[in-house]
Short mmCIF file of C-alpha atoms and ligand atoms in Angstrom, two decimals:
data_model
loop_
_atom_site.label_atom_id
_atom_site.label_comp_id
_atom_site.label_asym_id
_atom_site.label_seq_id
_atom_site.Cartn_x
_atom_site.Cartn_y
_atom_site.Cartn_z
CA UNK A 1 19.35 -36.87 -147.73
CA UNK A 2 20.39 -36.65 -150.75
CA UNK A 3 18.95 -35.71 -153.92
CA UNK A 4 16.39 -38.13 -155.93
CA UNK A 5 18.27 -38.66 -158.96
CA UNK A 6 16.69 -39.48 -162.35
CA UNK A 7 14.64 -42.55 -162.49
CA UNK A 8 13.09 -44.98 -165.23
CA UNK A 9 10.15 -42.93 -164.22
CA UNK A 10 11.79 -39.60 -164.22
CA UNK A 11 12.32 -40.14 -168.12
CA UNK A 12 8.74 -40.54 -168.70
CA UNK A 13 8.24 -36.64 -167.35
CA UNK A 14 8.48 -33.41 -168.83
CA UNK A 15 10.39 -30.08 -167.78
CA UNK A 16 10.11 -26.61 -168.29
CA UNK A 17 13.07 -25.04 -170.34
CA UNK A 18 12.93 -21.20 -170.64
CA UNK A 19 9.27 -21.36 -170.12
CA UNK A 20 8.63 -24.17 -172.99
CA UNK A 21 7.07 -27.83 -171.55
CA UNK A 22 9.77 -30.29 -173.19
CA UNK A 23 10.40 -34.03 -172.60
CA UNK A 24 12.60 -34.77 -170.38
CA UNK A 25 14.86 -36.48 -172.73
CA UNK A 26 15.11 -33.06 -174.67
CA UNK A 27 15.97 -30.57 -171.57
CA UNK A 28 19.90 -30.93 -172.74
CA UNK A 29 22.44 -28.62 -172.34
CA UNK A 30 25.85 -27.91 -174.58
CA UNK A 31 29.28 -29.28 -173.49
CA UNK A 32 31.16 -26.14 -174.06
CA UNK A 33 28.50 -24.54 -172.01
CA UNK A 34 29.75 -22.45 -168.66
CA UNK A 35 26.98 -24.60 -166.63
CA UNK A 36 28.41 -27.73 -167.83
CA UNK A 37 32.05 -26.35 -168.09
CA UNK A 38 32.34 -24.37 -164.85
CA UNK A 39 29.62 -26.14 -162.74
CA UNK A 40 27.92 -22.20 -163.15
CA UNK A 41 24.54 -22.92 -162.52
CA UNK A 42 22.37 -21.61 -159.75
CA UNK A 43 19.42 -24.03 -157.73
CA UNK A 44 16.27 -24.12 -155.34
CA UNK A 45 15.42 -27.70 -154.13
CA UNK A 46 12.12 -27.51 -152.98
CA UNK A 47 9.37 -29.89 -151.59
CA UNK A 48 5.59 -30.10 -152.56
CA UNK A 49 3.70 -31.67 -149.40
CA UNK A 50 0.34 -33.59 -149.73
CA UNK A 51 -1.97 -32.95 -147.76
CA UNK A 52 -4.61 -35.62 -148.06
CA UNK A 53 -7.90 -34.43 -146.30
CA UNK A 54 -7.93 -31.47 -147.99
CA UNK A 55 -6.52 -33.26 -151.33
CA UNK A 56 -4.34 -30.58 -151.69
CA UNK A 57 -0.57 -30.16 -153.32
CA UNK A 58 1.29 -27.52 -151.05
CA UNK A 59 4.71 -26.06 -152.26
CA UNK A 60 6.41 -24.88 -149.02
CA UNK A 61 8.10 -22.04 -148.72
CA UNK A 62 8.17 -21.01 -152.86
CA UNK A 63 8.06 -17.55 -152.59
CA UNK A 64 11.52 -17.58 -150.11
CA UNK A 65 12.94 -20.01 -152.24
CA UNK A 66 12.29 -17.79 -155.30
CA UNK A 67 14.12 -15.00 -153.43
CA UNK A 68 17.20 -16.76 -152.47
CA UNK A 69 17.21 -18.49 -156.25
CA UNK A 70 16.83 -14.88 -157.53
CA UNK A 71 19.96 -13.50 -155.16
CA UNK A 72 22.08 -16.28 -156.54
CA UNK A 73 21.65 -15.10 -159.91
CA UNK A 74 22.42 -11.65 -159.07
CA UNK A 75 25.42 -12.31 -156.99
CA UNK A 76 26.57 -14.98 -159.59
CA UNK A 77 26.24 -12.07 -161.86
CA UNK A 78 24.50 -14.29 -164.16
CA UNK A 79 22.27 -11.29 -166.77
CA UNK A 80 19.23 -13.11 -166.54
CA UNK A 81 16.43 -12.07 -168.56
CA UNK A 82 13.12 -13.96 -167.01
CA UNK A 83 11.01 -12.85 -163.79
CA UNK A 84 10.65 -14.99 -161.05
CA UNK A 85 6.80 -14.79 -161.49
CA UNK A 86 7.97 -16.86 -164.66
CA UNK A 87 9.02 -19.63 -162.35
CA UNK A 88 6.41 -19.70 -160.18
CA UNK A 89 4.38 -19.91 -162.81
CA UNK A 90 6.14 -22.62 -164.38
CA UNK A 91 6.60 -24.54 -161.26
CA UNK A 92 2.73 -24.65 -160.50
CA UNK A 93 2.03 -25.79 -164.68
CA UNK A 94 4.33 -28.53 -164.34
CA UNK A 95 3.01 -29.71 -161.25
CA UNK A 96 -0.31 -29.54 -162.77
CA UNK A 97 0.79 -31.32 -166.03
CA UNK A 98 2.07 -34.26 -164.18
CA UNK A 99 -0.63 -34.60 -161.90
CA UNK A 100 1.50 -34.98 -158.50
CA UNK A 101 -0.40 -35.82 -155.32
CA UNK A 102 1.89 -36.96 -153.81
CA UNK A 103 4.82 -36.06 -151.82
CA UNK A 104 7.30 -34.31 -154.59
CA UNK A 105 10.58 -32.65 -154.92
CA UNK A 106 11.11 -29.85 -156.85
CA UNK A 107 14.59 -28.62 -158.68
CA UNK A 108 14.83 -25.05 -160.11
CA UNK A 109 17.94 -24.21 -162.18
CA UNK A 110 19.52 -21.46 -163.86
CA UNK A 111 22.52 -22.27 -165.90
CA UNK A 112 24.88 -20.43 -168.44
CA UNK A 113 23.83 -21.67 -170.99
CA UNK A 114 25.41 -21.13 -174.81
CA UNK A 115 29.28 -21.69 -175.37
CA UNK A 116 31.84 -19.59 -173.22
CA UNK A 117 33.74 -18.92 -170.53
CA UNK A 118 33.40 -18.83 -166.93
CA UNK A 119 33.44 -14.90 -166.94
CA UNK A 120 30.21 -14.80 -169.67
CA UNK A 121 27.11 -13.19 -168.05
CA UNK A 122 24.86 -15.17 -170.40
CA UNK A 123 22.72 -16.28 -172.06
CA UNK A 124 21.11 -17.86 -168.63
CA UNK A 125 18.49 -20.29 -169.23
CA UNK A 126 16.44 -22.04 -166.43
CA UNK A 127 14.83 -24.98 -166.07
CA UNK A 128 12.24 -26.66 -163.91
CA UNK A 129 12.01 -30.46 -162.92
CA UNK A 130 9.28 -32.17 -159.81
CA UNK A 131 9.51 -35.72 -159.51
CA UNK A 132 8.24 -37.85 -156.46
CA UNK A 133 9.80 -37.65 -153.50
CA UNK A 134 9.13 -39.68 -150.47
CA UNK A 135 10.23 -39.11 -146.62
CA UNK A 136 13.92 -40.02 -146.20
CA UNK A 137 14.01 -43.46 -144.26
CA UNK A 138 16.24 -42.25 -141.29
CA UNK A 139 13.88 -39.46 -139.83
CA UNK A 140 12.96 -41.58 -137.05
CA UNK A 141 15.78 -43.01 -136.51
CA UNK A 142 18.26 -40.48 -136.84
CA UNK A 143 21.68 -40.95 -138.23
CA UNK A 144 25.39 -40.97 -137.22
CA UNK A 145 27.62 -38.06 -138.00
CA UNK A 146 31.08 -37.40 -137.95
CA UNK A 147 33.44 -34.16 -138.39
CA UNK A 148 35.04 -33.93 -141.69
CA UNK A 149 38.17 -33.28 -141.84
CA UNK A 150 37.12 -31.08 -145.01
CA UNK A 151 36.23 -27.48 -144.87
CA UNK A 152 33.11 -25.37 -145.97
CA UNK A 153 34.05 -23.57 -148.36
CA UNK A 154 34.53 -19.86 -147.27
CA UNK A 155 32.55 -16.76 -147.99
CA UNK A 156 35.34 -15.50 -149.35
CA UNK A 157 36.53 -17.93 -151.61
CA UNK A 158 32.96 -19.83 -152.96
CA UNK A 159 30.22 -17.89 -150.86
CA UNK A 160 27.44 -20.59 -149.45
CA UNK A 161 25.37 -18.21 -149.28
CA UNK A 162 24.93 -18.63 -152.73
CA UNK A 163 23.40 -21.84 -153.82
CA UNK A 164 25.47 -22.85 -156.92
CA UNK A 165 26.05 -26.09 -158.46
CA UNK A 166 30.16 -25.69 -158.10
CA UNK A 167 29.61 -24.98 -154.42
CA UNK A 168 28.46 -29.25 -153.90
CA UNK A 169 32.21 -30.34 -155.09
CA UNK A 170 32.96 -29.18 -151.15
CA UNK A 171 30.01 -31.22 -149.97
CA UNK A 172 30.85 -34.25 -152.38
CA UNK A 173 34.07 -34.47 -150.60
CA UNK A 174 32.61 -34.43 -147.14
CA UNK A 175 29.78 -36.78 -147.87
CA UNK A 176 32.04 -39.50 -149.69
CA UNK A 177 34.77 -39.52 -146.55
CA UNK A 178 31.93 -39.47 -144.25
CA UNK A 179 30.05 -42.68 -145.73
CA UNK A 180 33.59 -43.87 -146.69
CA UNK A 181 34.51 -44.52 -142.84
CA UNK A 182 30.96 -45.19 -142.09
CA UNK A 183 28.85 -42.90 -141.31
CA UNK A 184 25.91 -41.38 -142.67
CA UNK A 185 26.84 -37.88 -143.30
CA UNK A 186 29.22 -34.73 -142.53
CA UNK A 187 29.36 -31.99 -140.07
CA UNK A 188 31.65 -29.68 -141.51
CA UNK A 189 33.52 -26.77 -140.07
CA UNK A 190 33.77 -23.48 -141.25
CA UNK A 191 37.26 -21.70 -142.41
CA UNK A 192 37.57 -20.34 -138.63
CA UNK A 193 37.13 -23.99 -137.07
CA UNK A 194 33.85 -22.98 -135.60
CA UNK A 195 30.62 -25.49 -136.86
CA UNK A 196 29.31 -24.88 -140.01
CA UNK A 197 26.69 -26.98 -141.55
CA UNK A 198 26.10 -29.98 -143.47
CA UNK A 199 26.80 -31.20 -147.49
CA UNK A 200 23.26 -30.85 -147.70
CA UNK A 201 21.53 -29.14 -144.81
CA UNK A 202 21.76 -26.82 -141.54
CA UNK A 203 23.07 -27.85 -138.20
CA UNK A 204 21.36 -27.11 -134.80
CA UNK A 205 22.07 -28.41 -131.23
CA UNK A 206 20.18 -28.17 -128.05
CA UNK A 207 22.06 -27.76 -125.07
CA UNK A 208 20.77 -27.27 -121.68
CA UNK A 209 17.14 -26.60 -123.26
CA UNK A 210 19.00 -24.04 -125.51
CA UNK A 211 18.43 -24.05 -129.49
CA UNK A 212 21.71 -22.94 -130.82
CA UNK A 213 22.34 -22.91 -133.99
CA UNK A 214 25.63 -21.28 -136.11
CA UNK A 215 24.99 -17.81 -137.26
CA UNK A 216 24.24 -17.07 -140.66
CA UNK A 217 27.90 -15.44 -140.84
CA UNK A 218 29.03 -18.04 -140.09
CA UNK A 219 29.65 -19.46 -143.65
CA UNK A 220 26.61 -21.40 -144.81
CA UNK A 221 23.26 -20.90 -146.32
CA UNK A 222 21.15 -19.03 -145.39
CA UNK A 223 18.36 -21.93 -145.16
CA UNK A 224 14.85 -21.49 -145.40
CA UNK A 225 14.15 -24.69 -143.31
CA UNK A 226 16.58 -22.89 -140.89
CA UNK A 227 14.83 -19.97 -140.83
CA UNK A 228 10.71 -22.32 -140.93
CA UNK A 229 13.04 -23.90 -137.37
CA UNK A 230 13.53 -20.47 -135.59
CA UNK A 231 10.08 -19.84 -136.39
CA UNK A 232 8.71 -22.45 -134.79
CA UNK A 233 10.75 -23.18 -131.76
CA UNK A 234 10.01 -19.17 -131.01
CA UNK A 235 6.25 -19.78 -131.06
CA UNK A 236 6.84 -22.65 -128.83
CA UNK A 237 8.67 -20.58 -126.44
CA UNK A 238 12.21 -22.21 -126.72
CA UNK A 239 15.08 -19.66 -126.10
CA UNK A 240 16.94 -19.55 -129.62
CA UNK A 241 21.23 -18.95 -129.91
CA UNK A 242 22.24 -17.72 -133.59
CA UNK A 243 25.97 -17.86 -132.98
CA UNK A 244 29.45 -19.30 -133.44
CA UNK A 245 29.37 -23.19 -132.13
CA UNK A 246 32.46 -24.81 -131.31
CA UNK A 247 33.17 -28.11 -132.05
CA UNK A 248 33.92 -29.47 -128.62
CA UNK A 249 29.44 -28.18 -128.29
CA UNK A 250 28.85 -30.70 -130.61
CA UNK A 251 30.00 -33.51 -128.85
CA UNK A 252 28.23 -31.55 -125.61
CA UNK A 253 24.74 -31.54 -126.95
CA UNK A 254 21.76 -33.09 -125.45
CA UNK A 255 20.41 -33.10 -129.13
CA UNK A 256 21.52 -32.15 -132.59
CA UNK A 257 19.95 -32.55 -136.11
CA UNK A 258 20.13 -31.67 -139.83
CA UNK A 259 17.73 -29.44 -140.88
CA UNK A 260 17.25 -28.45 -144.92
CA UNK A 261 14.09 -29.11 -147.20
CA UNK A 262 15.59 -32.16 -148.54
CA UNK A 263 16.58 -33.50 -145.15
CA UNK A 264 13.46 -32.18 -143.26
CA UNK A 265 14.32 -32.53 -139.39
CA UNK A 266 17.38 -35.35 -139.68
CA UNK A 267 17.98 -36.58 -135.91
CA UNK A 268 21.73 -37.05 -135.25
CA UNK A 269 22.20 -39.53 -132.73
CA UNK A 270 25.59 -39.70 -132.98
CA UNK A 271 28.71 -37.71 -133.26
CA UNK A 272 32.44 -38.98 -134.11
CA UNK A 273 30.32 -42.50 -132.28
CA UNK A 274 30.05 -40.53 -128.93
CA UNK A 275 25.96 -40.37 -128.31
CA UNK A 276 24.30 -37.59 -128.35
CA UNK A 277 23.04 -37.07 -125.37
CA UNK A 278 20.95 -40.43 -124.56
CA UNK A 279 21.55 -41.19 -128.03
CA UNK A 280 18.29 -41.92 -129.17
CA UNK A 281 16.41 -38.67 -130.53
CA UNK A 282 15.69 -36.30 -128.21
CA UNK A 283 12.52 -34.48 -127.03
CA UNK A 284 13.05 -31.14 -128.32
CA UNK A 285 13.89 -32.76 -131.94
CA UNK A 286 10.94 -34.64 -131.73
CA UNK A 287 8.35 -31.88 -131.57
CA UNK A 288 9.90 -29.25 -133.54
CA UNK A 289 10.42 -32.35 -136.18
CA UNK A 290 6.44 -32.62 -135.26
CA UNK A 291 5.90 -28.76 -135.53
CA UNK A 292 7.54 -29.15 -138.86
CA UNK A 293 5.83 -32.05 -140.39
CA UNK A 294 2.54 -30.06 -139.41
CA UNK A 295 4.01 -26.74 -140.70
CA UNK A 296 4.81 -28.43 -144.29
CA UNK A 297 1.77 -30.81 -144.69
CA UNK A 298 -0.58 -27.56 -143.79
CA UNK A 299 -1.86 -29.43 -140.90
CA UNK A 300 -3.38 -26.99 -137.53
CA UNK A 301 -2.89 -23.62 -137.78
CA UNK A 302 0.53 -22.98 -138.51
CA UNK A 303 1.88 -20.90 -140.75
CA UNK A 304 -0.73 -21.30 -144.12
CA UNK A 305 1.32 -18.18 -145.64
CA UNK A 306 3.97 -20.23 -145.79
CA UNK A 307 2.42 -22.73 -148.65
CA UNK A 308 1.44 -22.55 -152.16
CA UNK A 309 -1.52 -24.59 -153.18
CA UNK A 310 -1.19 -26.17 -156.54
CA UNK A 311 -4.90 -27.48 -156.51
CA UNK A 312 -8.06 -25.59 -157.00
CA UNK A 313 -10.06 -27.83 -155.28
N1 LIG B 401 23.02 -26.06 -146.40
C1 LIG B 401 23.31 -26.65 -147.57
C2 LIG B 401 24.71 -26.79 -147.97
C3 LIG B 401 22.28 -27.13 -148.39
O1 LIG B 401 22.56 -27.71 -149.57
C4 LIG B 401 20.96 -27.01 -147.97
C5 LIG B 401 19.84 -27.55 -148.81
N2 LIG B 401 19.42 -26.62 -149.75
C6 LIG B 401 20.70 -26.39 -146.74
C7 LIG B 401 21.75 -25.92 -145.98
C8 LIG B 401 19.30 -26.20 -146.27
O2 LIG B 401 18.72 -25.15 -147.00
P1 LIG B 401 17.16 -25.07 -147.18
O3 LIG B 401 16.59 -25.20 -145.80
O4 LIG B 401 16.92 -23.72 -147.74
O5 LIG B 401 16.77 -26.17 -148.07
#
């Protein structure tokens, strides 16, 4: 689930800085920078989907992710001076450049950038990376979770809701004790003990042939995949619950997974080891995972506002 880091091959690519194609090896930042300093930077992960009948490149979701990026900045109070169109714009060149088609993931940053302090509004700088980005090998399978014993951070304190780099500290500490005592990943609660999400990704549960899902006051991000999820379990006629989960639900569910663009549709099988459910993955996980696979790759009719294509033919 987590991200693709840096490859031999990545260092062969370029990036966008500020709107300028560089080499990878020259998209550098300062020391004494804030972003580097203070962790203040601001992100979008984001997938490209091939779609091989129609030999096309689709970005999913861009235009939401460009939103959310864009109310990170502002709530950040990062003075930015570039458009979003700037990004988008970017995003589809360096797609281009590199020639991707094939599965891809795609990193949009804005940093402070300069030398300063954490209080500086600027200079911001952004900066645009896509690199390949296969299928995560446990989407099948699904994966054991456990509860951390670590917090989300609050929206009072270091708002999820805002996608910053400093904000992944919290999920660093809840991934490393969770594949520390052997398990694949974290379910962490939120500052009022209710479910919150996970390091990397959104948490849902089916009970009783119930979606539920926490609210999104209830501490996390407001996730885009989340929101693709809702979307399609409504046109499939499954009754939806945005609200506080308890922890005890967890160990309840028929079904649970991890839901983020990174992750996809993550089965969890299990929970602090108690199955979930049967604990292999469970029939409502398996077609909304479907649903979304289709949704993403452009396949049937789902949905085709929801991708960007990067190819013209
Ligand atoms: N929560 C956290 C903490 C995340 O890092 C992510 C991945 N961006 C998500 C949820 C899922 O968000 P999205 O569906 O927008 O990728």
């Amino acid at each position: 689930m987590s991200d693709a880091l840096p490859t031999e091959s990545a260092k062969t690519r370029q990036m966008v800085v500020n709107g300028t194609t560089v080499p990878f090896a020259d998209a550098t930042v300062h020391l004494m920078s804030p972003a580097m300093r203070y962790g203040l930077n601001v992100f979008e992960g984001l997938r490209g989907y091939w779609n091989d009948d129609e030999r096309q490149l689709y970005i999913f979701r861009l235009q939401e992710h460009l939103e959310r990026f864009d109310q990170s900045i502002r709530l950040l109070r990062f003075k930015a001076e570039f458009r979003m169109d700037a990004i988008a714009d970017a995003t589809l060149g360096l797609l281009r450049a590199d020639n991707h088609r094939a599965n891809c993931h795609i990193r949009t940053t804005a940093y402070l950038d300069g030398i300063g302090e954490h209080h500086v509004t600027g200079p911001v700088s952004w900066m645009v990376y896509a690199g390949p980005r296969p299928r995560g090998k446990k989407v099948e399978s699904g994966i054991a979770a456990h509860v951390s014993t670590w917090r989300r951070m609050s929206d009072n304190a270091l708002p999820p809701r805002i996608k910053c780099g400093a904000n992944y500290a919290n999920a660093r500490l809840a991934r490393f004790q969770a594949q520390i005592d052997g398990y694949d990943d974290a379910i962490m609660l939120n500052d009022e003990g209710k479910v919150g999400e996970g390091p990397g990704a959104c948490i849902f549960i089916v009970r009783k042939n119930k979606l539920i899902t926490p609210s999104v006051t209830s501490g996390i991000l407001e996730s885009i995949t989340r929101d693709t999820i809702l979307t399609l379990a409504q046109d499939r006629g499954i009754s939806i619950e945005e609200r506080a989960v308890d922890r005890t639900e967890l160990y309840a569910s028929d079904e649970a997974f991890f839901a983020g663009s990174a992750a996809e549709v993550l089965p969890i099988i299990s929970i602090d080891r108690l199955p979930v459910g049967s604990g292999a993955v469970g029939p409502v996980t398996s077609l909304l995972q479907k649903d979304y696979f289709d949704a993403v790759e452009g396949r049937g009719n789902l949905e085709k506002s929801w991708l960007t294509p990067v190819w013209n033919t």
